[in-house]
Amino acid sequence: MIRTIYWDNNAVVMIDQKALPLQETYLTCKHYEEVIKAINDLTVRGAPAIGVAAALGIALGALCIESGDPEGFRTDFYRICERFAATRPTARNLFWAVEKMKKRFAESASLSPARRKEALVAEAIRICEEDSAANRAMGRHGRSLIKNGDTILTHCNAGALATAGYGTALGVIRAAREEGKELHVFVDETRPVLQGARLTAWELTKENIPATLITDSMAGSLMQQGRINLIIVGADRIALNGDTANKIGTYTLAVLAKEHGIPFYIAAPLSTIDLSVQEGRAIPIEEREGEEVSCYHGVRTAPAGIKVYNPAFDVTPHRYITAIITEKGIATAPYGESLQRLVAAQAFG
Ligand code: MRU
């Protein structure tokens, strides 16, 4: 089992995703600033894992607060929350986790500082465990969409590494395998950071799930040849109308899928859905530094001085999405209604 991120003895431990697939090493963060750095530099990445890292990091930050008076404690706690919220703007799960921690903070107002810190640590650990459980539930709902013998295309890494465990899109694929279905996964390498080549290929190889790595630009040709039965990807933020932000290149796949009559599925926990955003145009898209495109592993691959545009995500309009798989069931169009129904089902247990 891949352990992506967890709480251990007043520290946050995470697998170093920058070192994969060459080295399987773990980073132990004893200060919340180290967790912030790990989110920013992609040591931990993938929207659900970023949310879990923020929750655990905020709990770690709370342990460092020295102020004993409630007002000082509150000021320091909110400052730490804002630092986490300023890391990766597209990942809805990040803001969801920060809000969950603030809510627990407000509810624990009557406790002593020591007890309050314990309550915050317990909340963060719960967020971590619930994410893993949500992925397994998503797998149980989504596996019926995969038929024996299917060939599946995925983009980026929406696996155990992008979550607290098991994965969203890869979780659905794992669940289909666990039912005994034969399948084959085509993995987009996912330029520019290569989450597909480095991380998804690593996860699938580790579990002997049949897979083939391709460059992003080969996907359309495979669809044209009739070699892809369905596409499953994760999500960073889903708007109320179903428009979905995910790793750059997802939109291209979705449009091609429609052209070739291939079902295009999103798998994401309800914590990725942002009911306050009506449509995809309002989703903030993170732009990352140009070196990710002009260099590889510190080696320049483009001429110095070239301008670079490097948005980390794109938005797929809901009309290209066949269904959205969540831990509470599968949503189909009209998404405004179906997503709200699933969110309400979760709120009422
Ligand atoms: O920049 P990243 O690696 O954090 O981007 C990750 C993705 O786009 C994933 O597809 C998404 O977060 C879903 S992960 C379950």
Short mmCIF file of C-alpha atoms and ligand atoms in Angstrom, two decimals, residues 42 44-48 50 88 155-159 162-163 167-169 195 233-236 246-248 267 269 286 288 312-313, ligand 1:
data_model
loop_
_atom_site.label_atom_id
_atom_site.label_comp_id
_atom_site.label_asym_id
_atom_site.label_seq_id
_atom_site.Cartn_x
_atom_site.Cartn_y
_atom_site.Cartn_z
CA LEU A 42 5.07 19.75 -5.45
CA VAL A 44 2.97 16.72 -2.18
CA ARG A 45 0.47 17.46 -4.97
CA GLY A 46 -2.96 16.46 -6.29
CA ALA A 47 -5.97 18.40 -4.98
CA PRO A 48 -7.15 15.94 -2.28
CA ILE A 50 -3.02 19.14 -0.91
CA ARG A 88 -2.17 26.58 -4.72
CA HIS A 155 -4.05 12.04 -17.58
CA CYS A 156 -1.81 13.42 -14.82
CA ASN A 157 -1.85 11.49 -11.54
CA ALA A 158 -5.17 11.01 -9.79
CA GLY A 159 -3.91 8.02 -7.84
CA ALA A 162 -2.73 12.57 -5.25
CA THR A 163 -4.91 11.67 -2.27
CA GLY A 167 -6.86 7.51 -5.58
CA THR A 168 -9.83 8.97 -7.44
CA ALA A 169 -9.50 8.10 -11.16
CA GLN A 195 2.94 13.44 -13.21
CA VAL A 233 -9.34 11.74 -14.91
CA GLY A 234 -9.42 13.53 -11.57
CA ALA A 235 -10.35 17.14 -10.81
CA ASP A 236 -8.95 20.14 -8.99
CA ASN A 246 -7.99 19.62 -14.01
CA LYS A 247 -4.40 19.28 -15.18
CA ILE A 248 -3.58 21.21 -18.35
CA ALA A 267 -13.70 11.03 -10.51
CA PRO A 269 -14.60 13.58 -3.90
CA GLU A 286 -2.68 28.65 -11.20
CA ARG A 288 3.53 28.26 -12.49
CA ALA A 312 -1.11 24.33 -14.54
CA PHE A 313 -4.81 23.59 -15.25
O1 MRU B 1 -0.33 20.13 -10.26
P1 MRU B 1 -0.85 18.88 -9.61
O2 MRU B 1 0.06 17.71 -9.77
O3 MRU B 1 -1.25 19.12 -8.16
O4 MRU B 1 -2.18 18.57 -10.42
C1 MRU B 1 -2.93 17.43 -10.10
C2 MRU B 1 -4.10 17.19 -10.96
O5 MRU B 1 -4.41 17.95 -11.85
C3 MRU B 1 -4.95 16.01 -10.62
O6 MRU B 1 -5.54 15.46 -11.76
C4 MRU B 1 -6.08 16.47 -9.68
O7 MRU B 1 -5.55 17.17 -8.57
C5 MRU B 1 -6.89 15.34 -9.19
S1 MRU B 1 -5.98 14.28 -8.13
C6 MRU B 1 -7.02 13.16 -7.40
#
